Coordinates of C-alpha atoms and ligand atoms in Angstrom, one line a residue:
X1 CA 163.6 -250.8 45.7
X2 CA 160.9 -252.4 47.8
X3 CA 160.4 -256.0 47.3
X4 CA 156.6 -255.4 46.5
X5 CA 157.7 -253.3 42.8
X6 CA 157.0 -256.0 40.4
X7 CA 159.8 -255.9 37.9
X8 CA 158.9 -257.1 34.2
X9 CA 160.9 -260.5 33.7
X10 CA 163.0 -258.9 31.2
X11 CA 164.7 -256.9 33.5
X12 CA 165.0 -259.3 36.4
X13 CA 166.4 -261.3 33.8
X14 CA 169.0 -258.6 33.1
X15 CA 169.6 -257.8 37.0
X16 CA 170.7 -261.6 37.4
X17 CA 173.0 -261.3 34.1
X18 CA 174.8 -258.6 35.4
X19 CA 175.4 -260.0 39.0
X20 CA 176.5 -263.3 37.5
X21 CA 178.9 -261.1 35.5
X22 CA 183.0 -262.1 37.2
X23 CA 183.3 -258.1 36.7
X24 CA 180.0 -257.2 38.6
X25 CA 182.3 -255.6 41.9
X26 CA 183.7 -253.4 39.4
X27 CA 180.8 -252.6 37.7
X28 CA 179.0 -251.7 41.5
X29 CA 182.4 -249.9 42.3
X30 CA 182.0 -247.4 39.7
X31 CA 178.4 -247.0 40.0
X32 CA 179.4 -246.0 43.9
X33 CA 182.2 -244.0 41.9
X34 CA 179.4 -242.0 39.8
X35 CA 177.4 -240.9 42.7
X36 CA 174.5 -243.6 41.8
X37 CA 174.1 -240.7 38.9
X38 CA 170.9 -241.7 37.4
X39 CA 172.3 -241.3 33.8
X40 CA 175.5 -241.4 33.9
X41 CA 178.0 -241.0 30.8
X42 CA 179.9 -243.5 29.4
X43 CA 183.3 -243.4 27.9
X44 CA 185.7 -245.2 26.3
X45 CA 189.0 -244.7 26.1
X46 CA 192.7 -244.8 27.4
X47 CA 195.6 -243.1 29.5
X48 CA 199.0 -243.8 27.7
X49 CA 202.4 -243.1 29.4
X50 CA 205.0 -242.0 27.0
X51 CA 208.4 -242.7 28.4
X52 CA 212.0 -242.4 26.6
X53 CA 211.6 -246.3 26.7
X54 CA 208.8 -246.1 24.5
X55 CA 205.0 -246.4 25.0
X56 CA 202.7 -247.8 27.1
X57 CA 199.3 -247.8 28.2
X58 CA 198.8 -247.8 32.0
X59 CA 194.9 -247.6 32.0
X60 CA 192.2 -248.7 29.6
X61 CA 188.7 -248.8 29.4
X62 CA 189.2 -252.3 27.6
X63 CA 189.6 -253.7 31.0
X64 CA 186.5 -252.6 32.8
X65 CA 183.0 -254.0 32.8
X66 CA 180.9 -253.2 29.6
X67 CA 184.7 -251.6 28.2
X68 CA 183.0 -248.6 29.5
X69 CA 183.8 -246.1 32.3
X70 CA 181.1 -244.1 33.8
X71 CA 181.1 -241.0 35.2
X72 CA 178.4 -238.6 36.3
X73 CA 175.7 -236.9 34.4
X74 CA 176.2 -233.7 36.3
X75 CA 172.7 -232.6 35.6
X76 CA 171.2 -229.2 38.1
X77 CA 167.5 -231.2 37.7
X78 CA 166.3 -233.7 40.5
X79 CA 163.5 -234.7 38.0
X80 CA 166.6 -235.7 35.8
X81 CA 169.2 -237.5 38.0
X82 CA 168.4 -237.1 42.1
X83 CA 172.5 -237.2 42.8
X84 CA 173.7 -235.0 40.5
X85 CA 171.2 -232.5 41.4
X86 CA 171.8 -232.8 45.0
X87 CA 175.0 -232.4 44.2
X88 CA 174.7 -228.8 42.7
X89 CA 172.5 -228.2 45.0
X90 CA 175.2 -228.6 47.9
X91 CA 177.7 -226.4 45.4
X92 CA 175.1 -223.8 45.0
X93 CA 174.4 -223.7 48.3
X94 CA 178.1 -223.4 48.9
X95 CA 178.5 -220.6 46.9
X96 CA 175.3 -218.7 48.2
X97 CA 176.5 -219.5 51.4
X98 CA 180.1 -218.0 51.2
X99 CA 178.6 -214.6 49.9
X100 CA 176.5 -214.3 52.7
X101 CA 178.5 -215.5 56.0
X102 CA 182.2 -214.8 54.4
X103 CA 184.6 -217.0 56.3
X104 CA 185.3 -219.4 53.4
X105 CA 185.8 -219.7 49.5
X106 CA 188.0 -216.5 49.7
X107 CA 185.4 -214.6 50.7
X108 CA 186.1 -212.5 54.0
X109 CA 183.5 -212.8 57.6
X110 CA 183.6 -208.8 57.0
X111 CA 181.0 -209.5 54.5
X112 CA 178.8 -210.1 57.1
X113 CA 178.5 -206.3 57.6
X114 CA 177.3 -205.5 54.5
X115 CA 174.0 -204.8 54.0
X116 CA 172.6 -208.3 52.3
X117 CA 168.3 -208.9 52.1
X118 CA 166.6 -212.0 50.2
X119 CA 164.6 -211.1 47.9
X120 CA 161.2 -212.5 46.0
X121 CA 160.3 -210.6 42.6
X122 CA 157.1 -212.3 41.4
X123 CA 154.7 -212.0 38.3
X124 CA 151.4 -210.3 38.5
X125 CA 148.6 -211.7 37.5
X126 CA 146.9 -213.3 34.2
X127 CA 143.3 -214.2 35.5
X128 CA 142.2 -215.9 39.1
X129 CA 144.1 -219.5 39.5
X130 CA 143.7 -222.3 42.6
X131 CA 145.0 -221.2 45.0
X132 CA 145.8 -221.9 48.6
X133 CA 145.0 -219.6 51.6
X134 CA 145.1 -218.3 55.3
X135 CA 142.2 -217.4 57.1
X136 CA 143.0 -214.7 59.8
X137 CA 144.2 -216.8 62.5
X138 CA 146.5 -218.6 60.1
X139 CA 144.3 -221.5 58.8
X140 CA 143.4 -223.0 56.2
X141 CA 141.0 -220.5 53.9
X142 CA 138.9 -221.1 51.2
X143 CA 140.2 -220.5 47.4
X144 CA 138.4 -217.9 46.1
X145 CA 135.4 -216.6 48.6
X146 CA 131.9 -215.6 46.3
X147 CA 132.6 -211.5 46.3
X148 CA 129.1 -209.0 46.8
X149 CA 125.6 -210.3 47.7
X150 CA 125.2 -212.3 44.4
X151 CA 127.6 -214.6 42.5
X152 CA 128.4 -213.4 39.6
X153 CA 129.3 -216.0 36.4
X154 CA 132.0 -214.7 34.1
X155 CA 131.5 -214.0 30.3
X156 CA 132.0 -217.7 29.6
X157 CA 129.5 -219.1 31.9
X158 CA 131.9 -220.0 34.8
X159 CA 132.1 -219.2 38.4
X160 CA 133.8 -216.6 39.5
X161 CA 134.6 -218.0 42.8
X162 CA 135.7 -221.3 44.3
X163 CA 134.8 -222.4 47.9
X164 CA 137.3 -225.3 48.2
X165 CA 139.6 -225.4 50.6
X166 CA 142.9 -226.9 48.5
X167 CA 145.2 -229.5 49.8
X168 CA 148.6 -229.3 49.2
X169 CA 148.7 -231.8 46.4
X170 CA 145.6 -230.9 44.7
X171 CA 146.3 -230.6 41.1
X172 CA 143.8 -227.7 40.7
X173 CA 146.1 -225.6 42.5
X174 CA 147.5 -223.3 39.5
X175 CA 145.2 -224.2 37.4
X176 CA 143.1 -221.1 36.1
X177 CA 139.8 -220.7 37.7
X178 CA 137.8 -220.2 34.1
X179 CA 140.7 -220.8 31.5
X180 CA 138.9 -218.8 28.9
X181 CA 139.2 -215.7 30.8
X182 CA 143.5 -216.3 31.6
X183 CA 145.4 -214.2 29.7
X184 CA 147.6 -217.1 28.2
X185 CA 149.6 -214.6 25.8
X186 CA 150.2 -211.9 28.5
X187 CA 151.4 -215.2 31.0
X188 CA 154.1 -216.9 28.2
X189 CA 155.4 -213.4 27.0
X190 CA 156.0 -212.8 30.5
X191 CA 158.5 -215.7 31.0
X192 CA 159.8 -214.7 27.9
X193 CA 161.1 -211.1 28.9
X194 CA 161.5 -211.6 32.4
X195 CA 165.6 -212.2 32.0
X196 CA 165.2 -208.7 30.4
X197 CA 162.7 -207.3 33.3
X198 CA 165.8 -208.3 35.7
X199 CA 168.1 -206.8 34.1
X200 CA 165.7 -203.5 34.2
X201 CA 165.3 -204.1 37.4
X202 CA 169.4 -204.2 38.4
X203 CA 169.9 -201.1 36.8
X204 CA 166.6 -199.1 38.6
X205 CA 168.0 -200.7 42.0
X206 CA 171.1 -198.9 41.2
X207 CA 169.3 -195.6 40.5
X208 CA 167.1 -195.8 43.5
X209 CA 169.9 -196.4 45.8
X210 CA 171.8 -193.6 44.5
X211 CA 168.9 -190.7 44.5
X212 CA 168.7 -192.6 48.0
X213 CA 172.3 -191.7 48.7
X214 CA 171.9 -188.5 46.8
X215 CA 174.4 -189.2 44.9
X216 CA 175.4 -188.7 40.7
X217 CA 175.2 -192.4 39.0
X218 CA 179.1 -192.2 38.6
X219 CA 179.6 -191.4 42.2
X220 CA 177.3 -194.0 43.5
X221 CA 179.5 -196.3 40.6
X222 CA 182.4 -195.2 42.8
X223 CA 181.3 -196.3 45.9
X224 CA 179.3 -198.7 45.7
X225 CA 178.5 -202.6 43.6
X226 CA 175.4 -204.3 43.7
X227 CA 176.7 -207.8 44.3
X228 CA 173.6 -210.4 43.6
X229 CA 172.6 -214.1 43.0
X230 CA 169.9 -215.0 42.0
X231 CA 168.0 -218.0 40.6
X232 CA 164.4 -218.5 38.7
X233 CA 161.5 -220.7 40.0
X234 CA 158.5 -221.8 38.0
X235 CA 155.1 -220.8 40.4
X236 CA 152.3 -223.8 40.0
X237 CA 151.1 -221.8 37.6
X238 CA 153.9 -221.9 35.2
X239 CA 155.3 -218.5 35.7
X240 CA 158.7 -217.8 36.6
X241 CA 159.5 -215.9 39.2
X242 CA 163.1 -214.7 41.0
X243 CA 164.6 -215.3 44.3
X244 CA 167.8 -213.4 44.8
X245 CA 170.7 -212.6 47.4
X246 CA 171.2 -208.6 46.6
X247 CA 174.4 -207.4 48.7
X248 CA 175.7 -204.0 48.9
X249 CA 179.3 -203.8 48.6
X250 CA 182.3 -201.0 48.1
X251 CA 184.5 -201.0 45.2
X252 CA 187.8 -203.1 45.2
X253 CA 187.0 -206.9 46.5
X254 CA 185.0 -207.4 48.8
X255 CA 184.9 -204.0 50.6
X256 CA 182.2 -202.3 52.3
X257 CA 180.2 -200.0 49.8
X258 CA 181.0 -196.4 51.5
X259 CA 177.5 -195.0 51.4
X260 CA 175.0 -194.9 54.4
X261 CA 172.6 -197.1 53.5
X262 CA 171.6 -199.4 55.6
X263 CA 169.8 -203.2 54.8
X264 CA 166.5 -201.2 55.3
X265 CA 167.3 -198.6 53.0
X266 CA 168.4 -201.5 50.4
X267 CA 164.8 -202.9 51.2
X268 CA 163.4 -199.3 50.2
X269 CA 165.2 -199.3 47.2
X270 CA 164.4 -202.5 46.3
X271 CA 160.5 -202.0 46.5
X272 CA 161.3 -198.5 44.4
X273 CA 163.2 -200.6 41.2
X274 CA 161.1 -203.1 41.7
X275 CA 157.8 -201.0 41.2
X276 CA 159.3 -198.6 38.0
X277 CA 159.9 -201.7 35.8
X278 CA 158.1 -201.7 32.6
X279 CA 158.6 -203.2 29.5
X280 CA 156.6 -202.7 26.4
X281 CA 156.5 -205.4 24.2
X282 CA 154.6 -206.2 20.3
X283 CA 151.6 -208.5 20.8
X284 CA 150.6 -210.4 17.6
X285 CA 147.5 -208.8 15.6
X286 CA 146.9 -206.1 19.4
X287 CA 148.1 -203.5 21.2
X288 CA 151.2 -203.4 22.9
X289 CA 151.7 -205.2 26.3
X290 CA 153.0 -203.6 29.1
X291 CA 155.4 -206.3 31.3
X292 CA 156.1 -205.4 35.0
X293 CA 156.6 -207.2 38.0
X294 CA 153.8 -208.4 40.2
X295 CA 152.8 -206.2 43.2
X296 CA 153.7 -208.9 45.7
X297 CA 157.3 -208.2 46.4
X298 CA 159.0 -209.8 49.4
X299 CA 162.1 -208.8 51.2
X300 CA 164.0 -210.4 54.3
X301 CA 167.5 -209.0 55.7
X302 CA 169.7 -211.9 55.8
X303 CA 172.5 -211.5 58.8
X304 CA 172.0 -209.7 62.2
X305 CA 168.6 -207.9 63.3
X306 CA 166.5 -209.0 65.3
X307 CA 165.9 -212.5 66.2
X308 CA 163.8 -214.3 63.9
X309 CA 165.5 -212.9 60.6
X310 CA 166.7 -215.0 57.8
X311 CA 170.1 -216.6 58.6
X312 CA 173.0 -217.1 55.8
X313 CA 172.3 -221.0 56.4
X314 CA 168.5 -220.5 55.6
X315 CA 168.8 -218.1 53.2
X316 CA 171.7 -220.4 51.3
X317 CA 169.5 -223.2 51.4
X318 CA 166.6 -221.9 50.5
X319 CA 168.2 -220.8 47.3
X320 CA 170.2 -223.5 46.6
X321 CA 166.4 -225.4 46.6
X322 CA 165.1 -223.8 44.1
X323 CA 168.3 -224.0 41.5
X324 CA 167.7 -227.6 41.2
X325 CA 163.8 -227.2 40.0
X326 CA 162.7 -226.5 36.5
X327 CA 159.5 -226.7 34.2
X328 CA 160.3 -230.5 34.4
X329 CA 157.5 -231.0 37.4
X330 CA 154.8 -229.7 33.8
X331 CA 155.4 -233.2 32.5
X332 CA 157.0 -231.1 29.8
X333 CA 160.5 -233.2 30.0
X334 CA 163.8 -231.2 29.3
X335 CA 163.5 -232.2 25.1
X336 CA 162.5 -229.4 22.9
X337 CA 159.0 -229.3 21.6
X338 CA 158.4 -230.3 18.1
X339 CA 155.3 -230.2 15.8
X340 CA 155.2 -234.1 16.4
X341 CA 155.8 -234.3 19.7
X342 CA 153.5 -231.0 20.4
X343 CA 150.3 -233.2 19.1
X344 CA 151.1 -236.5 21.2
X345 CA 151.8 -233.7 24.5
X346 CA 149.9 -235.8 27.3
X347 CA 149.9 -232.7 30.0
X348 CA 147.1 -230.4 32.1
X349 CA 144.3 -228.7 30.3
X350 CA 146.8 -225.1 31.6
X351 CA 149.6 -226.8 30.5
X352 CA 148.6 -227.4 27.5
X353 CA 146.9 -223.7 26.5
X354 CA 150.7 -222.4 27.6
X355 CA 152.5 -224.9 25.2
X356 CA 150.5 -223.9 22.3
X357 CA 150.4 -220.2 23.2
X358 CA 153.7 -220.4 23.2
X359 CA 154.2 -222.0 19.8
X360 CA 151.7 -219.6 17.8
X361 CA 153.5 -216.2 19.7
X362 CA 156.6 -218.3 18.1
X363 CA 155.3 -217.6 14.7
X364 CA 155.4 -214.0 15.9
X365 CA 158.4 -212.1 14.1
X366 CA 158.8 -210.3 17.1
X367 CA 159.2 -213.5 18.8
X368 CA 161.7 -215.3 17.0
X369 CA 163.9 -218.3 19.0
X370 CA 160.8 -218.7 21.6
X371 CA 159.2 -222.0 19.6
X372 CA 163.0 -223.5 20.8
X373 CA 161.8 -222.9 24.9
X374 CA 158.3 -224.0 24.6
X375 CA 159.3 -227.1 26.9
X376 CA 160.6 -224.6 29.3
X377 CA 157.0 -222.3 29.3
X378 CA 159.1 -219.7 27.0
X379 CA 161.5 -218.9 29.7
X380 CA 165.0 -218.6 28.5
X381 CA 166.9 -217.7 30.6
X382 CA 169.7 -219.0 33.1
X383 CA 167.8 -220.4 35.9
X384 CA 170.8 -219.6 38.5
X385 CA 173.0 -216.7 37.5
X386 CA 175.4 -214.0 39.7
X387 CA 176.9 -210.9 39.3
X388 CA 180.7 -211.4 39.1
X389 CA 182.0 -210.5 42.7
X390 CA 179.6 -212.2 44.5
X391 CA 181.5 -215.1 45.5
X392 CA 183.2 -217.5 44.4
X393 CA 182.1 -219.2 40.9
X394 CA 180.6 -222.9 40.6
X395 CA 183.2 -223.9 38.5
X396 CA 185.7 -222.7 41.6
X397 CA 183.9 -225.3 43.6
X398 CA 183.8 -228.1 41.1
X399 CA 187.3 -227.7 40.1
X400 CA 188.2 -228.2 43.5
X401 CA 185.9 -231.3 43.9
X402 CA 187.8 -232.8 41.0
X403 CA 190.5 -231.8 42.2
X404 CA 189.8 -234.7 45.4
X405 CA 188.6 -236.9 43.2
X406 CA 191.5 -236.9 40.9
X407 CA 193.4 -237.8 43.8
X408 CA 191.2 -240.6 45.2
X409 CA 191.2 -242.1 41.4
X410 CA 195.1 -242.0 41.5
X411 CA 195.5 -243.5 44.7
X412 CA 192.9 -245.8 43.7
X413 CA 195.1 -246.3 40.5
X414 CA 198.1 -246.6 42.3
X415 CA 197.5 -249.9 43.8
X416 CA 196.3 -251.2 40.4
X417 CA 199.2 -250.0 38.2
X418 CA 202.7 -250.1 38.8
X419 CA 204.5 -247.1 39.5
X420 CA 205.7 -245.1 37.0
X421 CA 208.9 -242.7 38.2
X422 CA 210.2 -241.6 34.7
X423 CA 207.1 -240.9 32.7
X424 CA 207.7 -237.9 30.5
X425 CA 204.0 -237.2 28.9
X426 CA 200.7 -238.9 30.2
X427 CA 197.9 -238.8 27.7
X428 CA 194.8 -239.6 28.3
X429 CA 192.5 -240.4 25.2
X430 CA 188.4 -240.3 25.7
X431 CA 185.4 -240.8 23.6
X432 CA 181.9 -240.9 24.0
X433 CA 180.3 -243.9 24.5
X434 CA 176.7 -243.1 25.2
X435 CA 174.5 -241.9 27.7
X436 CA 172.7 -244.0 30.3
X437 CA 172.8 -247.3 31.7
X438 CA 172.9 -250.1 28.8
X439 CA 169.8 -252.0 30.4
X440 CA 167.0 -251.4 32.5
X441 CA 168.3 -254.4 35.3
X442 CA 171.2 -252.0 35.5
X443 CA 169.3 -248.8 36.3
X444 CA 167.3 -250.7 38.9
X445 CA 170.6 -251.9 40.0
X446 CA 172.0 -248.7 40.5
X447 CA 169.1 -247.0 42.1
X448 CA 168.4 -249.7 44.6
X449 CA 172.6 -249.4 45.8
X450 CA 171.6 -245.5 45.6
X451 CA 168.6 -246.2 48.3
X452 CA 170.9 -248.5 50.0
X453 CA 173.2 -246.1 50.2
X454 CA 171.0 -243.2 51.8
X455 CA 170.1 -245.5 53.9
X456 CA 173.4 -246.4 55.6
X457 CA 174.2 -242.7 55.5
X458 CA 171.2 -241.8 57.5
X459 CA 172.0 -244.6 60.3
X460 CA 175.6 -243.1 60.8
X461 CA 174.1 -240.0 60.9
X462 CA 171.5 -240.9 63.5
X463 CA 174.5 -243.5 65.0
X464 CA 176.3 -240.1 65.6
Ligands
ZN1 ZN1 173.7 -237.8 37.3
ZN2 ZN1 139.9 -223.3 43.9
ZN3 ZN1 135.6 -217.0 31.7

């Protein structure tokens, strides 16, 4: 925390308390212990050893600070909790990173033959938005140039066109250009099919590669898995689109796939499922609404080629990046929306028209469930998911991490409590305790050790 961040007196009254406290090393130790987690959990409770000479209890949370232990939040959102999502971050990337370079996590370096390509599948559309642009020689355009010989107004009285030239922080950027004229429906029911528009989309990438390969679908099935990861990102202007890692691979684990296609003829098929996806959905009171994907479709071969491709690092990372975002950065907060809290919703004019677009389409039959993922734009879905064989699971990577912790806790342990050669049963008893540190002077506290802490990482680092 700078020393210029004026503090109310309440909490500098509360950051003195606490490093008065005779406990307060303790307390610091186990917010080191908890990653600096911005919210950590707090729990009460026990470990008992049960021995033939009876009972006794070799740990308790009655002895630490607060009668509290604390341990991370483990949330995926940086808006949330910066550690824990850097730390999923590093796991996803892990994971991403296995599947594409092999070497590691079980996964063999032969995958690095297999055809792999990043993908971007975006959605089309709803009306002209801020935007940023290139000019021809790569800089900076203007937003929307004035098309034909005489500006045109749309049927509300609003430009057509905008002649700025958007910084990077400009809050205009996403914004609609006349927000009578977006298609707010079309936009929200969009995010709301488009875990169903991927899975359409997996299953017309398998068709397309096996009229590539001429092959029957249960042939192709024979000789070949689409092996993918992929995660969702909201776009400025609230829609979600997908990255993804699409691998082709051979039946049995981790095999080559035994057809001849190559990453370029993945990239053809690709652009083929990618094109056919359609999904016809009931509007209220209208017509039905045909879904697809947007026209802009991007795809990079990860591994090999020629220079200047996507590496597995790049590709891993890039990834991993995006898993950690979420509708969070609307101001929307990760709390479902409520009819109270929907009236007091202090967001963007855009924001705002999704939100309550959302919640009428919710009164929709057809749409039943969405009014629960308003606060999420109406997307549902998983915003990191994988097919099965792709690597190795997140929970494979975080059992192992707490597996090392574990043992840094019991040698930690160890020099606190006496050894114990004959114990028969160890049982550990934990309740909740809350969520959160129990004062403001404790959150600054713990987020001005977490700067601290980046800090002395980044001199070793440069000290290196
Ligand atoms: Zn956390
Ligand atoms: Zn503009
Ligand atoms: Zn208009």
């Amino acid at each position: 925390m700078s020393p210029a961040t004026a503090l109310p007196p309440r909490t500098v009254e509360e950051i003195l308390t606490r490093a008065g406290r005779a406990d307060f090393d303790r307390w610091a130790e186990q917010v080191i212990h908890c990653g600096h987690c911005a919210r950590p959990v707090r729990l009460r409770g026990r470990v008992e050893h049960r021995t033939p000479a009876g009972e006794r209890v070799s740990y308790s949370t009655d002895d630490e600070p607060d009668r509290v232990l604390l341990i991370r939040c483990g949330n995926r959102r940086a808006a949330v909790c910066p550690s824990c999502s850097h730390e999923y971050a590093g796991d996803m990337w892990q994971l991403l990173y296995a599947g594409a370079a092999g070497g590691r996590k079980g996964v063999p370096e032969s995958i690095r033959s297999h055809p792999l390509l990043f993908a971007t599948l975006t959605a089309p559309g709803f009306g002209p938005v801020h935007t940023t642009r290139a000019d021809r020689s790569g800089g900076p355009a203007c937003c929307r140039p004035v098309r034909g010989s005489t500006p045109r107004l749309c049927a509300h009285g609003q430009p057509t066109w905008c002649t700025a030239i958007h910084a990077e922080d400009d809050p205009r950027l996403g914004q609609p250009i006349c927000p009578d004229c977006y298609d707010y429906p079309a936009h929200v029911t969009f995010n709301w099919h488009a875990p169903e528009l991927w899975r359409r989309f997996t299953i017309a990438l398998r068709r397309a590669l096996a009229r590539a390969a001429e092959l029957s679908a249960a042939e192709f099935a024979r000789r070949c898995r689409v092996s993918f990861v992929k995660v969702a990102e909201f776009q400025r202007r609230g829609v979600v689109h997908f990255h993804a890692l699409i691998r082709l691979d051979g039946p049995g684990e981790f095999q080559p796939p035994q057809l001849g296609i190559d990453a370029a003829g993945l990239a053809e098929a690709i652009h083929q499922a990618a094109a056919q996806v359609r999904l016809t959905v009931e509007m209220p009171g209208g017509p039905g609404l045909v879904l697809r994907f947007g026209t802009q479709l991007d795809t990079q071969t990860v591994n090999g080629g020629p220079a200047g491709e996507l590496t597995p690092e790049h590709a891993a990372r890039y990834i991993a990046k995006y898993a950690t975002k979420s509708a969070d950065d609307f101001g929307l907060g990760e709390q479902r929306i409520t009819p109270e809290t929907l009236a007091l919703l202090d967001v963007p004019d855009h924001v705002h028209r999704l939100v309550h677009t959302a919640w009428q389409l919710g009164d929709h039959p057809s749409y039943e469930g969405l009014r629960r993922w308003v606060h999420m734009l109406g997307f549902r879905g998983h915003f990191a998911s994988k097919s099965r064989r792709y690597s190795t699971t997140l929970g494979a990577i975080r059992g192992e991490r707490r597996a090392y912790r574990q043992r840094q806790a019991a040698e930690h342990a160890r020099e606190l409590l006496p050894a114990e050669p004959d114990t028969t049963l160890v049982i550990t008893r934990w309740e909740f305790a809350g969520v959160g540190y129990l004062t403001n002077g404790d959150a600054a506290l713990a987020l001005s050790a977490a700067a601290r802490a980046r800090e002395q990482r980044q001199a070793a680092r440069e000290a290196a």
